[in-house]
Amino acid sequence: MRVAVMATCLGDALFPEVPRATVRLLRRLGVEVEVPPEQTCCGQPMVNTGYLEEAVPLVRRTVEAFAGVDAVVVPSGSCAGSVRHQHRLVAQRAGDGALQEAVADLAPRTYELSELLVDVLGVTDVGASFPHRVTYHPTCHSLRMLGVGDRPWRLLSAVAGIDLVALPQAGECCGFGGTFAVKNAEVSVAMGADKARHVRETGAEVLVAGDASCLMHVGGLLSRQRAGVRTMHLAEVLATTADDAAGVV
Amino acid sequence: MGRTFVGMPPFPVAAQAALADTTLRRNLAHATATIRAKRAGVVAEVEDWEDLRVQAAAVKDATLDHLGEHLLTLEASLTARGVRVHWARDAAEACRLVGDIALGHGLEEVVKVKSMTTAEIGLNEALAERGVAAWETDLAELIVQLGEDLPSHILVPAIHRGRAEIREIFRARMAAAGRPAPADLSDEPAELAAAARLHLREKFLRARMAVSGANFAVAESGTLVVVESEGNGRMCLTLPEVLVSVVGIEKVVPTWEDLDLFLRLLPRSSTGERMNPYTSTWSGVTPGDGPQEVHVVLLDNGRTRALAEREGRQVLRCIRCSACLNVCPVYERVGGHAYGSVYPGPIGAILNPLLHGVGSDPATDALPYASTLCGACAQVCPVGIDIPGLLVRERVAVVDAHRRDPRPKAEALAMRAGAWGLGDARRMGLAERASGLVGRLPLGRRMPGGRRGLSWLPFPGSRWTGARDLPAPPRESFRQWWSRTGRDEGHRP
Ligand code: SF4
């Protein structure tokens, strides 16, 4: 099976370890991985801030870059959600029938990482090993926009050596919210402070989530607090094997 | 009396002040957590809850699609039962109508049933200007009114107040409004309620006119419905001689069968009860029993504006249950006042822009952005309003309304620049190479996990780094890594 990785702009530019781990994990599972070089950004930051017009060229680029591949995997709940649920709006705005068709064609081929692993590849034990105390935050868009349910939790539970602890009030938003994080920075931080407190309550050394953006927010708070908790993307934990587990944290 | 939201700062500014109010934060966190848990419990009991939501949305949509017809049916049924029906285009017209009725009877005071619609149109203030005192009789509304405060929740307008504050308000303010609070009043809820009861009883017995809203208006029979917990509403609806109900035109439901659906959804969604204690229904005048002069003011005030929006019209499904407020993590932290409207929280963030339009008032324009788009509201809304979807659409409306501004906002310029930089893989790659050079500098300090983190950036980056570290750019982007090694490498990147 051939799968194209959508690195996302944030993953490409700021958190390259996330798409890299995705590539490595999929290859270990015997998947033939592609990274279409023309990809840039799905347009979500513009759409969610109301700049629909500005998102049109980005959506166009995205559907062109991923045309013809069997499946697209996105290590981000919110970007997968954008492709599946928001591109339609952008294509409508462009008033371009061909774009509308291309968007409708890409949406059902696009999977968030845990969806691809569990639903398409049919694995929950990916052969990872991660002997650390971990808690998991289900990000809003993976939980409520995509409905990934307990897939990430099942994947993490199957990791060898992991000490997985439930996060209190896990389903509550961390307060990132894209440009909300700067437009309403104080509210964003107030929400993040509560999320960080719950993370610390678990005694976990690693906070895991499926969106690098939310981790950047909560991780930024935890770092500022000198909380001694690191953040890792789900892909990074699942990519770690017994060979390298010792050196990771 | 008489404070309004007019002239309040936009959400981002108002929210900062609210966040610093520790009592407010505590009261709200406690109150919303309690009601969330209650709601979740009683909703879980209903096996076909999701079906009910879908049906309710369908009934509302079908009604809105033929709103004109249903309103005419309602008017005919009401008139046949002796009700005088008035149509009001906007708040001013509605207030004038109600004031005319009161003054026509030579009255200086009216009692009020808790009603969002009359709060929306600023009725109390308008009546006060014409020398008519409007007494709120809902306990929480009474607290707000006596405290010369503003409502901060649709269902529990004084949710931001703790019982110690309520005791102070009663002791300091009740005397000026009627029967004083007992001198030894404690902050025990039962004592507070008893004080309010005695205070209000006087007003009920004296009042000759009541003003209400309605939760629903059944077109086929001309029946208005008020759903409440305290029974004070029923006192107002039955004791005075004159009853005036101000009803938004979206409140119409065609039949009693439709009503049944909403009466099942509303109490569980709003107070977390299986059934609310009082459901009052009345169809016009019954000779010798209850009010003998009954008026209904059907209010537009922006509703036809919202109705004209293809997607936006679903906001008119709202039954004002307040479930979306109670689950909203933003509302929980800042409370209702920061939204600058009697409709706060997620519903307020879409309803106000849809009723009044965007592009002219900065406070209204800020509302669709008062959300992280987390989607918790959409999961609980009993009539299935796609609140996050409408928030995005209203953001688009705000941006579009400002596209011709002579001086574009910095945000607009940043978005255009971002879209250009991200619009092409080569441009993005060049930018990444530049940031990779920055990543080679020994900036900031080590974060857990080994990345270097920046703790300070100049404005606007300071909006982030004020409270959060930011990872420094990596030396090598994913794109660079892929072209250097990833493409050919086997299983060990
Ligand atoms: S939008 Fe939905 S959840 Fe919010 S008050 Fe209206 S009906 Fe209730």
GROMACS .gro file of N, CA and C in nm, chain B residues 325-437:
model
  339
  574LEU      N    1  -2.347   2.734   2.675
  574LEU     CA    2  -2.269   2.817   2.768
  574LEU      C    3  -2.201   2.730   2.873
  575ASN      N    4  -2.280   2.638   2.926
  575ASN     CA    5  -2.231   2.560   3.040
  575ASN      C    6  -2.114   2.468   3.005
  576VAL      N    7  -2.103   2.428   2.879
  576VAL     CA    8  -1.991   2.342   2.841
  576VAL      C    9  -1.876   2.421   2.779
  577CYS      N   10  -1.895   2.550   2.761
  577CYS     CA   11  -1.794   2.627   2.688
  577CYS      C   12  -1.676   2.661   2.779
  578PRO      N   13  -1.555   2.617   2.744
  578PRO     CA   14  -1.440   2.645   2.830
  578PRO      C   15  -1.403   2.794   2.832
  579VAL      N   16  -1.438   2.866   2.727
  579VAL     CA   17  -1.411   3.009   2.726
  579VAL      C   18  -1.509   3.079   2.819
  580TYR      N   19  -1.638   3.047   2.803
  580TYR     CA   20  -1.740   3.106   2.890
  580TYR      C   21  -1.709   3.077   3.037
  581GLU      N   22  -1.669   2.955   3.063
  581GLU     CA   23  -1.643   2.916   3.203
  581GLU      C   24  -1.538   3.006   3.267
  582ARG      N   25  -1.444   3.054   3.188
  582ARG     CA   26  -1.336   3.134   3.246
  582ARG      C   27  -1.361   3.283   3.248
  583VAL      N   28  -1.440   3.332   3.154
  583VAL     CA   29  -1.459   3.478   3.150
  583VAL      C   30  -1.598   3.522   3.190
  584GLY      N   31  -1.695   3.430   3.192
  584GLY     CA   32  -1.831   3.467   3.228
  584GLY      C   33  -1.901   3.541   3.116
  585GLY      N   34  -2.023   3.584   3.144
  585GLY     CA   35  -2.108   3.638   3.038
  585GLY      C   36  -2.084   3.783   3.002
  586HIS      N   37  -2.040   3.863   3.099
  586HIS     CA   38  -2.032   4.007   3.072
  586HIS      C   39  -1.935   4.042   2.960
  587ALA      N   40  -1.829   3.960   2.949
  587ALA     CA   41  -1.725   3.992   2.850
  587ALA      C   42  -1.779   3.990   2.707
  588TYR      N   43  -1.892   3.919   2.686
  588TYR     CA   44  -1.948   3.912   2.551
  588TYR      C   45  -2.028   4.038   2.516
  589GLY      N   46  -2.052   4.122   2.615
  589GLY     CA   47  -2.116   4.251   2.588
  589GLY      C   48  -2.257   4.241   2.534
  590SER      N   49  -2.330   4.137   2.570
  590SER     CA   50  -2.465   4.118   2.518
  590SER      C   51  -2.544   4.035   2.617
  591VAL      N   52  -2.677   4.046   2.611
  591VAL     CA   53  -2.758   3.959   2.696
  591VAL      C   54  -2.745   3.814   2.652
  592TYR      N   55  -2.699   3.793   2.529
  592TYR     CA   56  -2.674   3.657   2.481
  592TYR      C   57  -2.524   3.631   2.482
  593PRO      N   58  -2.471   3.571   2.587
  593PRO     CA   59  -2.327   3.546   2.590
  593PRO      C   60  -2.295   3.405   2.541
  594GLY      N   61  -2.169   3.366   2.556
  594GLY     CA   62  -2.128   3.229   2.527
  594GLY      C   63  -2.136   3.197   2.378
  595PRO      N   64  -2.127   3.070   2.345
  595PRO     CA   65  -2.125   3.030   2.204
  595PRO      C   66  -2.246   3.079   2.125
  596ILE      N   67  -2.366   3.070   2.185
  596ILE     CA   68  -2.483   3.117   2.109
  596ILE      C   69  -2.474   3.267   2.085
  597GLY      N   70  -2.429   3.341   2.186
  597GLY     CA   71  -2.416   3.485   2.168
  597GLY      C   72  -2.314   3.520   2.061
  598ALA      N   73  -2.208   3.440   2.053
  598ALA     CA   74  -2.100   3.469   1.958
  598ALA      C   75  -2.145   3.452   1.814
  599ILE      N   76  -2.254   3.375   1.791
  599ILE     CA   77  -2.307   3.366   1.654
  599ILE      C   78  -2.437   3.445   1.639
  600LEU      N   79  -2.518   3.448   1.745
  600LEU     CA   80  -2.650   3.512   1.732
  600LEU      C   81  -2.637   3.663   1.713
  601ASN      N   82  -2.553   3.727   1.793
  601ASN     CA   83  -2.541   3.873   1.781
  601ASN      C   84  -2.494   3.916   1.642
  602PRO      N   85  -2.389   3.854   1.588
  602PRO     CA   86  -2.350   3.893   1.452
  602PRO      C   87  -2.459   3.863   1.349
  603LEU      N   88  -2.531   3.754   1.368
  603LEU     CA   89  -2.633   3.719   1.268
  603LEU      C   90  -2.756   3.809   1.278
  604LEU      N   91  -2.790   3.853   1.399
  604LEU     CA   92  -2.906   3.941   1.414
  604LEU      C   93  -2.874   4.083   1.367
  605HIS      N   94  -2.753   4.128   1.399
  605HIS     CA   95  -2.723   4.270   1.377
  605HIS      C   96  -2.628   4.296   1.261
  606GLY      N   97  -2.568   4.192   1.207
  606GLY     CA   98  -2.474   4.213   1.098
  606GLY      C   99  -2.336   4.251   1.150
  607VAL      N  100  -2.236   4.231   1.067
  607VAL     CA  101  -2.099   4.260   1.109
  607VAL      C  102  -2.041   4.371   1.022
  608GLY      N  103  -1.925   4.420   1.064
  608GLY     CA  104  -1.853   4.517   0.980
  608GLY      C  105  -1.862   4.659   1.030
  609SER      N  106  -1.954   4.687   1.124
  609SER     CA  107  -1.965   4.825   1.170
  609SER      C  108  -1.931   4.842   1.318
  610ASP      N  109  -1.959   4.739   1.399
  610ASP     CA  110  -1.936   4.752   1.542
  610ASP      C  111  -1.822   4.658   1.584
  611PRO      N  112  -1.709   4.714   1.632
  611PRO     CA  113  -1.594   4.628   1.667
  611PRO      C  114  -1.628   4.522   1.772
  612ALA      N  115  -1.722   4.555   1.863
  612ALA     CA  116  -1.757   4.458   1.967
  612ALA      C  117  -1.827   4.337   1.905
  613THR      N  118  -1.917   4.362   1.810
  613THR     CA  119  -1.985   4.250   1.743
  613THR      C  120  -1.885   4.171   1.658
  614ASP      N  121  -1.796   4.242   1.591
  614ASP     CA  122  -1.698   4.175   1.505
  614ASP      C  123  -1.604   4.085   1.585
  615ALA      N  124  -1.582   4.118   1.713
  615ALA     CA  125  -1.490   4.038   1.794
  615ALA      C  126  -1.554   3.907   1.841
  616LEU      N  127  -1.688   3.903   1.841
  616LEU     CA  128  -1.756   3.789   1.902
  616LEU      C  129  -1.727   3.653   1.835
  617PRO      N  130  -1.731   3.644   1.701
  617PRO     CA  131  -1.705   3.512   1.642
  617PRO      C  132  -1.564   3.459   1.673
  618TYR      N  133  -1.477   3.548   1.716
  618TYR     CA  134  -1.340   3.505   1.749
  618TYR      C  135  -1.324   3.467   1.896
  619ALA      N  136  -1.433   3.479   1.972
  619ALA     CA  137  -1.426   3.449   2.115
  619ALA      C  138  -1.444   3.300   2.139
  620SER      N  139  -1.375   3.219   2.063
  620SER     CA  140  -1.392   3.074   2.070
  620SER      C  141  -1.268   3.005   2.016
  621THR      N  142  -1.236   2.889   2.071
  621THR     CA  143  -1.126   2.810   2.016
  621THR      C  144  -1.176   2.714   1.910
  622LEU      N  145  -1.305   2.715   1.881
  622LEU     CA  146  -1.365   2.619   1.787
  622LEU      C  147  -1.350   2.476   1.837
  623CYS      N  148  -1.359   2.459   1.969
  623CYS     CA  149  -1.336   2.325   2.025
  623CYS      C  150  -1.453   2.232   1.999
  624GLY      N  151  -1.570   2.288   1.974
  624GLY     CA  152  -1.683   2.204   1.933
  624GLY      C  153  -1.762   2.141   2.046
  625ALA      N  154  -1.730   2.175   2.172
  625ALA     CA  155  -1.806   2.116   2.283
  625ALA      C  156  -1.952   2.159   2.277
  626CYS      N  157  -1.977   2.282   2.231
  626CYS     CA  158  -2.114   2.334   2.225
  626CYS      C  159  -2.200   2.254   2.127
  627ALA      N  160  -2.141   2.223   2.012
  627ALA     CA  161  -2.219   2.153   1.909
  627ALA      C  162  -2.263   2.015   1.957
  628GLN      N  163  -2.183   1.957   2.046
  628GLN     CA  164  -2.218   1.823   2.094
  628GLN      C  165  -2.339   1.824   2.186
  629VAL      N  166  -2.364   1.935   2.253
  629VAL     CA  167  -2.475   1.936   2.349
  629VAL      C  168  -2.599   2.009   2.296
  630CYS      N  169  -2.584   2.089   2.194
  630CYS     CA  170  -2.698   2.169   2.148
  630CYS      C  171  -2.815   2.078   2.113
  631PRO      N  172  -2.930   2.096   2.181
  631PRO     CA  173  -3.043   2.004   2.161
  631PRO      C  174  -3.108   2.018   2.023
  632VAL      N  175  -3.081   2.128   1.954
  632VAL     CA  176  -3.139   2.143   1.822
  632VAL      C  177  -3.032   2.138   1.713
  633GLY      N  178  -2.916   2.084   1.750
  633GLY     CA  179  -2.813   2.052   1.651
  633GLY      C  180  -2.759   2.169   1.571
  634ILE      N  181  -2.747   2.283   1.633
  634ILE     CA  182  -2.688   2.397   1.560
  634ILE      C  183  -2.538   2.373   1.547
  635ASP      N  184  -2.486   2.390   1.425
  635ASP     CA  185  -2.342   2.372   1.401
  635ASP      C  186  -2.271   2.500   1.444
  636ILE      N  187  -2.257   2.515   1.574
  636ILE     CA  188  -2.203   2.642   1.626
  636ILE      C  189  -2.061   2.669   1.576
  637PRO      N  190  -1.967   2.571   1.582
  637PRO     CA  191  -1.832   2.603   1.531
  637PRO      C  192  -1.834   2.638   1.382
  638GLY      N  193  -1.916   2.571   1.305
  638GLY     CA  194  -1.925   2.602   1.162
  638GLY      C  195  -1.974   2.744   1.141
  639LEU      N  196  -2.075   2.785   1.218
  639LEU     CA  197  -2.127   2.921   1.203
  639LEU      C  198  -2.027   3.025   1.255
  640LEU      N  199  -1.949   2.988   1.357
  640LEU     CA  200  -1.845   3.080   1.405
  640LEU      C  201  -1.747   3.109   1.292
  641VAL      N  202  -1.706   3.004   1.221
  641VAL     CA  203  -1.613   3.023   1.109
  641VAL      C  204  -1.679   3.109   1.002
  642ARG      N  205  -1.806   3.080   0.970
  642ARG     CA  206  -1.874   3.158   0.866
  642ARG      C  207  -1.886   3.305   0.906
  643GLU      N  208  -1.912   3.331   1.033
  643GLU     CA  209  -1.921   3.471   1.075
  643GLU      C  210  -1.785   3.538   1.076
  644ARG      N  211  -1.679   3.460   1.103
  644ARG     CA  212  -1.544   3.517   1.090
  644ARG      C  213  -1.520   3.559   0.945
  645VAL      N  214  -1.561   3.473   0.854
  645VAL     CA  215  -1.546   3.505   0.713
  645VAL      C  216  -1.624   3.633   0.681
  646ALA      N  217  -1.744   3.643   0.736
  646ALA     CA  218  -1.825   3.763   0.711
  646ALA      C  219  -1.755   3.888   0.764
  647VAL      N  220  -1.693   3.876   0.881
  647VAL     CA  221  -1.622   3.991   0.939
  647VAL      C  222  -1.507   4.031   0.848
  648VAL      N  223  -1.427   3.933   0.806
  648VAL     CA  224  -1.311   3.962   0.721
  648VAL      C  225  -1.358   4.025   0.590
  649ASP      N  226  -1.462   3.968   0.531
  649ASP     CA  227  -1.511   4.021   0.403
  649ASP      C  228  -1.564   4.163   0.418
  650ALA      N  229  -1.628   4.189   0.532
  650ALA     CA  230  -1.685   4.323   0.552
  650ALA      C  231  -1.574   4.429   0.560
  651HIS      N  232  -1.453   4.384   0.592
  651HIS     CA  233  -1.343   4.481   0.607
  651HIS      C  234  -1.246   4.479   0.490
  652ARG      N  235  -1.280   4.404   0.385
  652ARG     CA  236  -1.185   4.393   0.273
  652ARG      C  237  -1.157   4.526   0.206
  653ARG      N  238  -1.255   4.617   0.210
  653ARG     CA  239  -1.235   4.746   0.142
  653ARG      C  240  -1.190   4.856   0.237
  654ASP      N  241  -1.155   4.819   0.360
  654ASP     CA  242  -1.106   4.922   0.452
  654ASP      C  243  -0.986   4.993   0.391
  655PRO      N  244  -0.981   5.127   0.401
  655PRO     CA  245  -0.867   5.198   0.343
  655PRO      C  246  -0.733   5.155   0.405
  656ARG      N  247  -0.736   5.128   0.538
  656ARG     CA  248  -0.613   5.079   0.599
  656ARG      C  249  -0.635   4.939   0.653
  657PRO      N  250  -0.587   4.835   0.583
  657PRO     CA  251  -0.611   4.698   0.629
  657PRO      C  252  -0.543   4.672   0.764
  658LYS      N  253  -0.606   4.585   0.842
  658LYS     CA  254  -0.549   4.549   0.972
  658LYS      C  255  -0.417   4.474   0.953
  659ALA      N  256  -0.330   4.478   1.055
  659ALA     CA  257  -0.204   4.406   1.049
  659ALA      C  258  -0.230   4.257   1.027
  660GLU      N  259  -0.340   4.208   1.089
  660GLU     CA  260  -0.373   4.066   1.074
  660GLU      C  261  -0.400   4.030   0.928
  661ALA      N  262  -0.472   4.120   0.858
  661ALA     CA  263  -0.504   4.093   0.718
  661ALA      C  264  -0.376   4.087   0.635
  662LEU      N  265  -0.284   4.179   0.664
  662LEU     CA  266  -0.158   4.181   0.590
  662LEU      C  267  -0.078   4.053   0.620
  663ALA      N  268  -0.078   4.013   0.747
  663ALA     CA  269  -0.005   3.893   0.785
  663ALA      C  270  -0.064   3.770   0.716
  664MET      N  271  -0.197   3.764   0.710
  664MET     CA  272  -0.261   3.649   0.646
  664MET      C  273  -0.228   3.644   0.496
  665ARG      N  274  -0.229   3.761   0.434
  665ARG     CA  275  -0.196   3.765   0.291
  665ARG      C  276  -0.051   3.725   0.268
  666ALA      N  277   0.038   3.778   0.354
  666ALA     CA  278   0.179   3.743   0.340
  666ALA      C  279   0.198   3.593   0.364
  667GLY      N  280   0.130   3.542   0.466
  667GLY     CA  281   0.140   3.400   0.497
  667GLY      C  282   0.091   3.315   0.382
  668ALA      N  283  -0.023   3.354   0.326
  668ALA     CA  284  -0.079   3.277   0.215
  668ALA      C  285   0.017   3.279   0.095
  669TRP      N  286   0.085   3.391   0.076
  669TRP     CA  287   0.181   3.400  -0.035
  669TRP      C  288   0.302   3.311  -0.006
  670GLY      N  289   0.357   3.323   0.113
  670GLY     CA  290   0.476   3.244   0.148
  670GLY      C  291   0.448   3.094   0.144
  671LEU      N  292   0.326   3.057   0.185
  671LEU     CA  293   0.292   2.915   0.188
  671LEU      C  294   0.233   2.869   0.055
  672GLY      N  295   0.215   2.962  -0.035
  672GLY     CA  296   0.145   2.930  -0.159
  672GLY      C  297   0.227   2.850  -0.257
  673ASP      N  298   0.353   2.828  -0.227
  673ASP     CA  299   0.440   2.764  -0.324
  673ASP      C  300   0.552   2.692  -0.247
  674ALA      N  301   0.581   2.568  -0.288
  674ALA     CA  302   0.677   2.486  -0.213
  674ALA      C  303   0.817   2.548  -0.216
  675ARG      N  304   0.852   2.616  -0.326
  675ARG     CA  305   0.987   2.674  -0.332
  675ARG      C  306   1.001   2.789  -0.235
  676ARG      N  307   0.898   2.875  -0.235
  676ARG     CA  308   0.903   2.989  -0.141
  676ARG      C  309   0.908   2.939   0.003
  677MET      N  310   0.827   2.836   0.031
  677MET     CA  311   0.824   2.786   0.168
  677MET      C  312   0.960   2.727   0.204
  678GLY      N  313   1.021   2.655   0.110
  678GLY     CA  314   1.152   2.595   0.134
  678GLY      C  315   1.259   2.701   0.163
  679LEU      N  316   1.251   2.813   0.089
  679LEU     CA  317   1.348   2.920   0.112
  679LEU      C  318   1.332   2.979   0.251
  680ALA      N  319   1.206   3.001   0.289
  680ALA     CA  320   1.180   3.057   0.422
  680ALA      C  321   1.232   2.961   0.529
  681GLU      N  322   1.214   2.831   0.506
  681GLU     CA  323   1.260   2.733   0.604
  681GLU      C  324   1.412   2.732   0.614
  682ARG      N  325   1.478   2.751   0.500
  682ARG     CA  326   1.625   2.754   0.506
  682ARG      C  327   1.672   2.873   0.587
  683ALA      N  328   1.602   2.987   0.568
  683ALA     CA  329   1.637   3.106   0.646
  683ALA      C  330   1.615   3.083   0.794
  684SER      N  331   1.500   3.022   0.828
  684SER     CA  332   1.473   3.000   0.971
  684SER      C  333   1.567   2.894   1.027
  685GLY      N  334   1.614   2.803   0.941
  685GLY     CA  335   1.711   2.703   0.984
  685GLY      C  336   1.842   2.766   1.029
  686LEU      N  337   1.877   2.878   0.963
  686LEU     CA  338   1.999   2.948   1.004
  686LEU      C  339   1.981   3.006   1.144
   0.00000   0.00000   0.00000
